[in-house]
Coordinates of C-alpha atoms in Angstrom, one line a residue:
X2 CA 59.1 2.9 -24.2
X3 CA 58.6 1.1 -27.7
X4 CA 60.0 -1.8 -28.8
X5 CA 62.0 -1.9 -31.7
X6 CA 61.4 -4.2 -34.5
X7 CA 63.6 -5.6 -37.2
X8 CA 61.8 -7.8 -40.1
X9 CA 63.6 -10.0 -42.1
X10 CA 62.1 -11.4 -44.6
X11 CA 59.3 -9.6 -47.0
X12 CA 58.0 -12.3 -48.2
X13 CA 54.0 -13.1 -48.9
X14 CA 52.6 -13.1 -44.4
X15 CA 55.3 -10.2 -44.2
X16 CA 52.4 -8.1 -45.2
X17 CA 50.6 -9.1 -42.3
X18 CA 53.1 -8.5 -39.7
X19 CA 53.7 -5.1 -41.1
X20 CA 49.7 -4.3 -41.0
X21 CA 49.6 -5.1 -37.2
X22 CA 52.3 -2.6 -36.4
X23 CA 50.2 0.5 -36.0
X24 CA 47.6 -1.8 -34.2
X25 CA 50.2 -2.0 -31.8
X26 CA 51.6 1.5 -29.8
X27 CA 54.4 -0.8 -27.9
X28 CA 56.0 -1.1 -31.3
X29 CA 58.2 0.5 -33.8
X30 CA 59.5 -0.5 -36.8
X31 CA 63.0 0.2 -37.4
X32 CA 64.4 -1.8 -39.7
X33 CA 63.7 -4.4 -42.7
X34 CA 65.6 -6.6 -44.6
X35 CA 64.9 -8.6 -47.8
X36 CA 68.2 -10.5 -50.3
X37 CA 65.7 -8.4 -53.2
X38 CA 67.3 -5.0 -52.8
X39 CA 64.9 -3.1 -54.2
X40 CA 61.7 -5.0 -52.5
X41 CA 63.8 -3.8 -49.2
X42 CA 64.7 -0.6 -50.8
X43 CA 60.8 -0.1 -51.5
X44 CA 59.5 -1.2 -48.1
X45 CA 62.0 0.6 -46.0
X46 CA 61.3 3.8 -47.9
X47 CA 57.4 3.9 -47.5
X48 CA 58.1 3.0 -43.7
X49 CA 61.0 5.4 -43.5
X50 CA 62.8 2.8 -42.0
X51 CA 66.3 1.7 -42.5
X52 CA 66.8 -1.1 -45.6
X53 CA 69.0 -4.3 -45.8
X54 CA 69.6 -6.8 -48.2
X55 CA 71.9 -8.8 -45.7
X56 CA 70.2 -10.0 -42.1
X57 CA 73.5 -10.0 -41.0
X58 CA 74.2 -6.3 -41.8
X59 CA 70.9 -5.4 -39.9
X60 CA 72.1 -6.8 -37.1
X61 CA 75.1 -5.4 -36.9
X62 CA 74.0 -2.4 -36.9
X63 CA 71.6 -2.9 -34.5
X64 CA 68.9 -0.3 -32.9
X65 CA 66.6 -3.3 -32.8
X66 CA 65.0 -5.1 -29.5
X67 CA 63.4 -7.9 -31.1
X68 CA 64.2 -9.5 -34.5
X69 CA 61.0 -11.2 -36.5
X70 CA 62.2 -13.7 -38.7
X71 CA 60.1 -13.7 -41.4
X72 CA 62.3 -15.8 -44.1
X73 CA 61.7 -19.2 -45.6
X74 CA 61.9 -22.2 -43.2
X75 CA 65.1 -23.4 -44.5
X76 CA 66.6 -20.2 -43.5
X77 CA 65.4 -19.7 -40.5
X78 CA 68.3 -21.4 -38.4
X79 CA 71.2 -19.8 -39.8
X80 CA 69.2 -16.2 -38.8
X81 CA 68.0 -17.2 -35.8
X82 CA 71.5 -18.0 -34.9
X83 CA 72.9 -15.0 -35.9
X84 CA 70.2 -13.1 -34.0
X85 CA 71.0 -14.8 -30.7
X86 CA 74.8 -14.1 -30.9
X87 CA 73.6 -10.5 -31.5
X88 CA 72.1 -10.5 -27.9
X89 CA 68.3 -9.7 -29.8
X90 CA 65.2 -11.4 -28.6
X91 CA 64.0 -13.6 -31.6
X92 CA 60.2 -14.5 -33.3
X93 CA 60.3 -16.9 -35.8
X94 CA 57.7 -17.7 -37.7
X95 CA 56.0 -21.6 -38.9
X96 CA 57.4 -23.6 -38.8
X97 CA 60.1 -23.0 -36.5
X98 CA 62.4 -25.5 -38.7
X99 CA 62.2 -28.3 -41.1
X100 CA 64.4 -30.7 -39.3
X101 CA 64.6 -31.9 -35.8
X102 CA 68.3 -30.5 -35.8
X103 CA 67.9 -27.1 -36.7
X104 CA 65.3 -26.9 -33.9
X105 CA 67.4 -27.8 -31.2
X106 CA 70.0 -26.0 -31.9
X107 CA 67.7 -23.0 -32.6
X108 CA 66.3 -23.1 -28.9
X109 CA 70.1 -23.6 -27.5
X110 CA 71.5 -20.7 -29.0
X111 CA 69.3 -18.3 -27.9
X112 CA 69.4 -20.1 -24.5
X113 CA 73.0 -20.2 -24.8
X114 CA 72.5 -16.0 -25.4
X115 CA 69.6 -15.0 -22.6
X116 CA 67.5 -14.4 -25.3
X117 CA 63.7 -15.4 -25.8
X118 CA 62.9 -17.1 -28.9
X119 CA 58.8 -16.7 -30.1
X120 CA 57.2 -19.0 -32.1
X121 CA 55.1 -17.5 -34.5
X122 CA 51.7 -20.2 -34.1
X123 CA 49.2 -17.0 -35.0
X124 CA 45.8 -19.4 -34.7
X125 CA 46.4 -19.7 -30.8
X126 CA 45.5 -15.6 -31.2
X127 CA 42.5 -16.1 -33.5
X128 CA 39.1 -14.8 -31.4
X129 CA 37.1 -18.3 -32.2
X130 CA 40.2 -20.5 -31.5
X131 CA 40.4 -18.7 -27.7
X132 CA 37.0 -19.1 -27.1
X133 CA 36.8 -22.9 -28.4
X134 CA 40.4 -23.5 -25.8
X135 CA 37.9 -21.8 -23.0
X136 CA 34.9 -23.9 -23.9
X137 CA 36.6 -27.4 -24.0
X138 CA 38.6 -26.3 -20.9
X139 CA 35.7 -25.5 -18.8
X140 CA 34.2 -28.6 -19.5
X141 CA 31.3 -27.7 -21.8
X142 CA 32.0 -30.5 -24.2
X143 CA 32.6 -32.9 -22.1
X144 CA 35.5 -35.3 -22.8
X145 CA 36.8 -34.9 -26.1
X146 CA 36.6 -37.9 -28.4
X147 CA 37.4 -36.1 -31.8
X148 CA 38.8 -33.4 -33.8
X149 CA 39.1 -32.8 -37.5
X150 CA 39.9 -30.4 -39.9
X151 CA 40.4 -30.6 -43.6
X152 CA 41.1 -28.3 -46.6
X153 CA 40.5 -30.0 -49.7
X154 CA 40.5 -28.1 -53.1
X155 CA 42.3 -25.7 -55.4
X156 CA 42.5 -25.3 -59.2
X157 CA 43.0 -28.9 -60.2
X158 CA 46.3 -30.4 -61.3
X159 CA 46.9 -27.8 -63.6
X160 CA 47.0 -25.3 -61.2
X161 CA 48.9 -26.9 -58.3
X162 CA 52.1 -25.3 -57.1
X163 CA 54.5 -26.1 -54.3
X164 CA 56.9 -23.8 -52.6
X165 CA 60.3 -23.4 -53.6
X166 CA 63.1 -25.1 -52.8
X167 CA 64.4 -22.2 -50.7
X168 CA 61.8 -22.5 -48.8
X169 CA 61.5 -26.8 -48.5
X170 CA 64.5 -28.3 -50.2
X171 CA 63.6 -31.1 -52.4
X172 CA 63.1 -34.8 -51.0
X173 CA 62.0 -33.3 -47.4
X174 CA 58.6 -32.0 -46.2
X175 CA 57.1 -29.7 -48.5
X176 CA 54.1 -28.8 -50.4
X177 CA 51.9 -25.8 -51.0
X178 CA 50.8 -23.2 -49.3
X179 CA 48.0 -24.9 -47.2
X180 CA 50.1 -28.6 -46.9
X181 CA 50.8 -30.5 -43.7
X182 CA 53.9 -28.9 -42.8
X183 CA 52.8 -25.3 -43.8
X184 CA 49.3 -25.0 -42.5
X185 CA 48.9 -27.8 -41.0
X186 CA 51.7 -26.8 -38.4
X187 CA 49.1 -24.8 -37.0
X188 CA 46.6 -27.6 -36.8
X189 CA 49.3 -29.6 -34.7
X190 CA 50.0 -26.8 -32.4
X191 CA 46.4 -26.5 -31.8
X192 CA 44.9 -29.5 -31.1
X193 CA 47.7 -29.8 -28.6
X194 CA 47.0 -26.5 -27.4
X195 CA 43.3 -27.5 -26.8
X196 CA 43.8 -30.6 -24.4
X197 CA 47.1 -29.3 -22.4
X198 CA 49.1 -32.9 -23.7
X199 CA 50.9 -34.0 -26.7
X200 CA 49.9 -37.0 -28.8
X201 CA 51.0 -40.2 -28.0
X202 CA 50.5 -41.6 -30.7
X203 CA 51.2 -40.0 -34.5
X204 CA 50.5 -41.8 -38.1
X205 CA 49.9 -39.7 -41.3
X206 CA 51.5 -39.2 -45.0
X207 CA 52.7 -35.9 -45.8
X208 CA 53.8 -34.2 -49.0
X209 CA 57.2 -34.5 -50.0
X210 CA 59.0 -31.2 -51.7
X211 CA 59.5 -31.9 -55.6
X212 CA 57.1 -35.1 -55.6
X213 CA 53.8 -35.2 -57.7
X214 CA 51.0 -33.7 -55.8
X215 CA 49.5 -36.3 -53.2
X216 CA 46.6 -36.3 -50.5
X217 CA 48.0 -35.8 -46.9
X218 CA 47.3 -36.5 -43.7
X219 CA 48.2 -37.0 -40.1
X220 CA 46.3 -38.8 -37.4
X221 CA 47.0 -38.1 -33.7
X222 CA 46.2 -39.9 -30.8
X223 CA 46.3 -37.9 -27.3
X224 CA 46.2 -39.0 -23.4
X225 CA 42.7 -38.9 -23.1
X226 CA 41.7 -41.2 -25.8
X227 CA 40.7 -38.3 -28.4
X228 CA 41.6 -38.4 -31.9
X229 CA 43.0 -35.1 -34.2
X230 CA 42.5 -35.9 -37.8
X231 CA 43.6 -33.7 -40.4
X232 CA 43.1 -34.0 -44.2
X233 CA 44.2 -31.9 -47.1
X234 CA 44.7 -31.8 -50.7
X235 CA 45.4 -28.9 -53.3
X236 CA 45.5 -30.3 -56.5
X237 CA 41.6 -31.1 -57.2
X238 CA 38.5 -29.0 -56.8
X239 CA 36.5 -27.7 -54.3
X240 CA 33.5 -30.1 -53.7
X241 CA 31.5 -27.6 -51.3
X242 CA 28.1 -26.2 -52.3
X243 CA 26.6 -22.3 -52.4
X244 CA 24.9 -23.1 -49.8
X245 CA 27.4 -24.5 -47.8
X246 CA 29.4 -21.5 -47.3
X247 CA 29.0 -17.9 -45.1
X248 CA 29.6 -14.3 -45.0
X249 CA 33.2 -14.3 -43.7
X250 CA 33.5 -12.1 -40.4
X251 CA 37.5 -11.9 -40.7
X252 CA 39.7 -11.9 -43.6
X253 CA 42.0 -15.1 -43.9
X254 CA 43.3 -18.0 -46.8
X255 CA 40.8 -20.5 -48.7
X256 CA 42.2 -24.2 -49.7
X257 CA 43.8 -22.4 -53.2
X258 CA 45.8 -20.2 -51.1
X259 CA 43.6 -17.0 -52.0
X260 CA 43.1 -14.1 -49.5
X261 CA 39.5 -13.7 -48.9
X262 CA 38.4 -10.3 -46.8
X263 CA 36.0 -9.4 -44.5
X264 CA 32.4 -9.5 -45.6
X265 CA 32.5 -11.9 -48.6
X266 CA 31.1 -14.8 -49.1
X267 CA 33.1 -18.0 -49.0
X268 CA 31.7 -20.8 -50.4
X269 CA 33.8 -23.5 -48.6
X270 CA 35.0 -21.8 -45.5
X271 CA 37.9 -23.6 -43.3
X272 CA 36.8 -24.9 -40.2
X273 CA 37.6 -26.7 -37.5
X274 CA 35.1 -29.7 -35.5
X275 CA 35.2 -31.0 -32.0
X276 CA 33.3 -33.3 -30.9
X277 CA 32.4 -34.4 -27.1
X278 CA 30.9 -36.1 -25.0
X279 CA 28.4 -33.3 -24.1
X280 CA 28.8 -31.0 -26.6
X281 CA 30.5 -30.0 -30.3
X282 CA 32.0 -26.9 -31.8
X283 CA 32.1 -26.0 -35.5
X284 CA 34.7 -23.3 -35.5
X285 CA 35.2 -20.7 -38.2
X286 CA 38.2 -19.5 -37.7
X287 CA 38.7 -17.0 -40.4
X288 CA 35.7 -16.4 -41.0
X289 CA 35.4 -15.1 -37.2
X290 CA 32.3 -17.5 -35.9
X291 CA 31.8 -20.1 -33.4
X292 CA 28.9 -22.6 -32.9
X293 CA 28.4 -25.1 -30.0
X294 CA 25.7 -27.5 -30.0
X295 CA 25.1 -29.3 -26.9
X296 CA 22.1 -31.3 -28.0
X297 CA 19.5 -28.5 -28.9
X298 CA 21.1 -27.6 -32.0
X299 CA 24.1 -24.8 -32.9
X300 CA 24.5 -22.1 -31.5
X301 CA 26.2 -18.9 -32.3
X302 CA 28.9 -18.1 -29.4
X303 CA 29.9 -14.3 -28.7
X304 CA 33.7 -13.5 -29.5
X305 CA 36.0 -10.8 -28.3
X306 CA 39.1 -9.6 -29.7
X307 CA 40.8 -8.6 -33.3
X308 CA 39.1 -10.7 -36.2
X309 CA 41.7 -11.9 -38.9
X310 CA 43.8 -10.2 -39.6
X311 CA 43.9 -8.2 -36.3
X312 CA 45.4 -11.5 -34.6
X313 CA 48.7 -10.7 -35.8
X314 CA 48.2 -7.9 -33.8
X315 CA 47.6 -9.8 -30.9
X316 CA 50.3 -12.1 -31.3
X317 CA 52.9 -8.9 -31.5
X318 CA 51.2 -7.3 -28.3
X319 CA 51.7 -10.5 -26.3
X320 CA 55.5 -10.6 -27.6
X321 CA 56.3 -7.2 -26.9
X322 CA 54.3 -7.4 -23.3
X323 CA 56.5 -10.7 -22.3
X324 CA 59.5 -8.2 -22.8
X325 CA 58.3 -5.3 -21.6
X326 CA 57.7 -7.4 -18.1
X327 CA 60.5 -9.8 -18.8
X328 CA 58.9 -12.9 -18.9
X329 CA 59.1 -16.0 -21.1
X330 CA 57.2 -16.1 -24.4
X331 CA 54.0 -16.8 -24.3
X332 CA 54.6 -19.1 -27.4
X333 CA 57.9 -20.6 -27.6
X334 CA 60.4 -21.9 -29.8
X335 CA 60.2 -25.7 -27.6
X336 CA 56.2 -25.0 -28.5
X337 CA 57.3 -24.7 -32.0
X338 CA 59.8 -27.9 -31.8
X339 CA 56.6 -30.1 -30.6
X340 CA 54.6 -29.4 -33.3
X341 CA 57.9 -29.9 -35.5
X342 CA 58.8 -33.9 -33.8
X343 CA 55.2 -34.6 -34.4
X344 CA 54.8 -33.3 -37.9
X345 CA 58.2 -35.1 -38.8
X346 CA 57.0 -38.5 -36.9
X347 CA 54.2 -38.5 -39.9
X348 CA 56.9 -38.3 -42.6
X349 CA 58.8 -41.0 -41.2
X350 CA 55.6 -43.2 -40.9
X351 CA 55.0 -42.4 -44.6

């Protein structure tokens, strides 16, 4: 049996979600929803799927199993609520909220309902972020001492914009598309991810919704004495070189925001370092490639699995199996609220 999908929200990484759907014969799209009519009219009628302009009309009419929230963060806890009281597993996407709040009372209602709530952290489902979790787990590296990642760039002042307001309300957390609390969310969730503990420590400046453009970041302190560092701006230039960049093996986002594809050449690639005791990874993740160097130079590391894009596939195959065999998400909504309290402890150390 298929599970049937609802989408609210057809904004930009809507696209995404929809081109993993074939990937994935467990689901089937029922339903979408957009407050532009005729962007839902549009999408619903090249799916030949049912259209809303109301997420609480398409849940009321129901013939859904899982509802993917899709909306701007400020949105999401009003939907997410209304989704729980409609008895309809829930995946929301980053960040799961953009106060402490919401969160909780996010995670409570569908509690309160019986109902899973997924967080939508797509990098833990990227092939070179798995392999890089197996790597430093096994004990290849070592003890990790460090972790960085930056994304530094864009079109100058001139061409810097934020989000809206609808989707980070002025005098909160905001920024652009690849700021602290929109990309970076990842980063959190991550580097978290990678040592199996939560920092214990959290200092940073983040980018505040409606303010002039300002350099971000957020240091981290974990259990084992390593440090996360990450550092963005996107109001300046890219400082990288031609021959700093690769072929990309996956299709992903540069600093600016731009989609780049499969097979082009990126001259400033995101990437993500860890550094060991024993051993250091340079991770690609969009671009599809891993390298570990364990004293003898770098070295190019096998992957398996869907290359960007595809991991949106493999996010909604790992959703729809922990419902299928009714087990909890393999990435929650309290996975989502630990990135959140230490994303937020940044802004109130700025």
């Amino acid at each position: 049996m298929r599970t049937r999908l609802g989408i609210i929200g057809l904004g930009d990484v809507a696209a995404a979600h929809l081109a993993a759907i074939p990937l994935v014969p467990a689901a089937e799209l029922v339903s979408v929803c957009d407050i532009r009519s005729d962007l839902a009219r549009s999408v619903a009628d090249k799916w030949g799927v049912r259209g809303y302009s109301d997420p609480l009309a398409l849940l009321a009419d129901g013939g859904i199993d899982l509802a993917m929230v899709l909306t701007p963060a400020s949105t999401h806890r009003a939907i997410v609520e209304a989704a729980a009281a409609s008895r309809v597993d829930v995946f929301c996407e980053k960040p799961l909220a953009i106060t402490l709040e919401d969160g909780a009372a996010m995670i409570s209602a569908c509690d309160a309902s019986g109902v899973r709530l997924f967080q939508g952290l797509t990098y833990r489902y990227m092939p070179a972020i798995r392999k890089a979790r197996e790597l430093i787990s096994s004990g290849a590296l070592g003890r990790i001492q460090l972790m960085t990642e930056q994304m530094i760039g864009g079109h100058g002042l001139a061409g810097y914009r934020q989000w809206s307001q609808v989707h980070y309300p002025h005098g909160g957390p905001g920024g652009p598309g690849m700021s602290l609390i929109d990309h970076g969310f990842h980063l959190i969730d991550v580097f978290s991810w990678f040592l199996g503990s939560q920092p214990v420590q959290v200092t940073g400046k983040g980018q505040i919704s409606g303010a002039p453009a300002d350099s971000e970041y957020l240091i981290m302190t974990f259990p084992c004495g390593a440090i996360g560092h990450l550092l963005y701006n996107n109001a300046t230039f890219s400082a990288g070189l031609p021959n700093e960049g690769m072929f990309s093996g996956g299709a992903g986002w540069t600093t600016d925001g731009s989609m780049t594809q499969a097979g082009s050449w990126t001259n400033e690639p995101g990437s993500i370092s860890v550094y060991g005791t024993e051993g250091t990874l340079r991770i690609f993740h969009y671009c599809n490639s891993l390298f570990l160097n364990t004293g003898s130079g770098p070295r190019m590391v096998e992957l398996q699995g869907r290359a960007p894009p595809g991991h949106f596939a493999t996010q909604l195959e790992a959703c729809l199996a922990a419902i299928s065999d009714d087990l909890p998400p393999p990435v929650s909504g309290h996975d989502g609220m630990a990135a959140l309290k230490t994303l937020l402890a940044a802004y109130r150390r700025s």
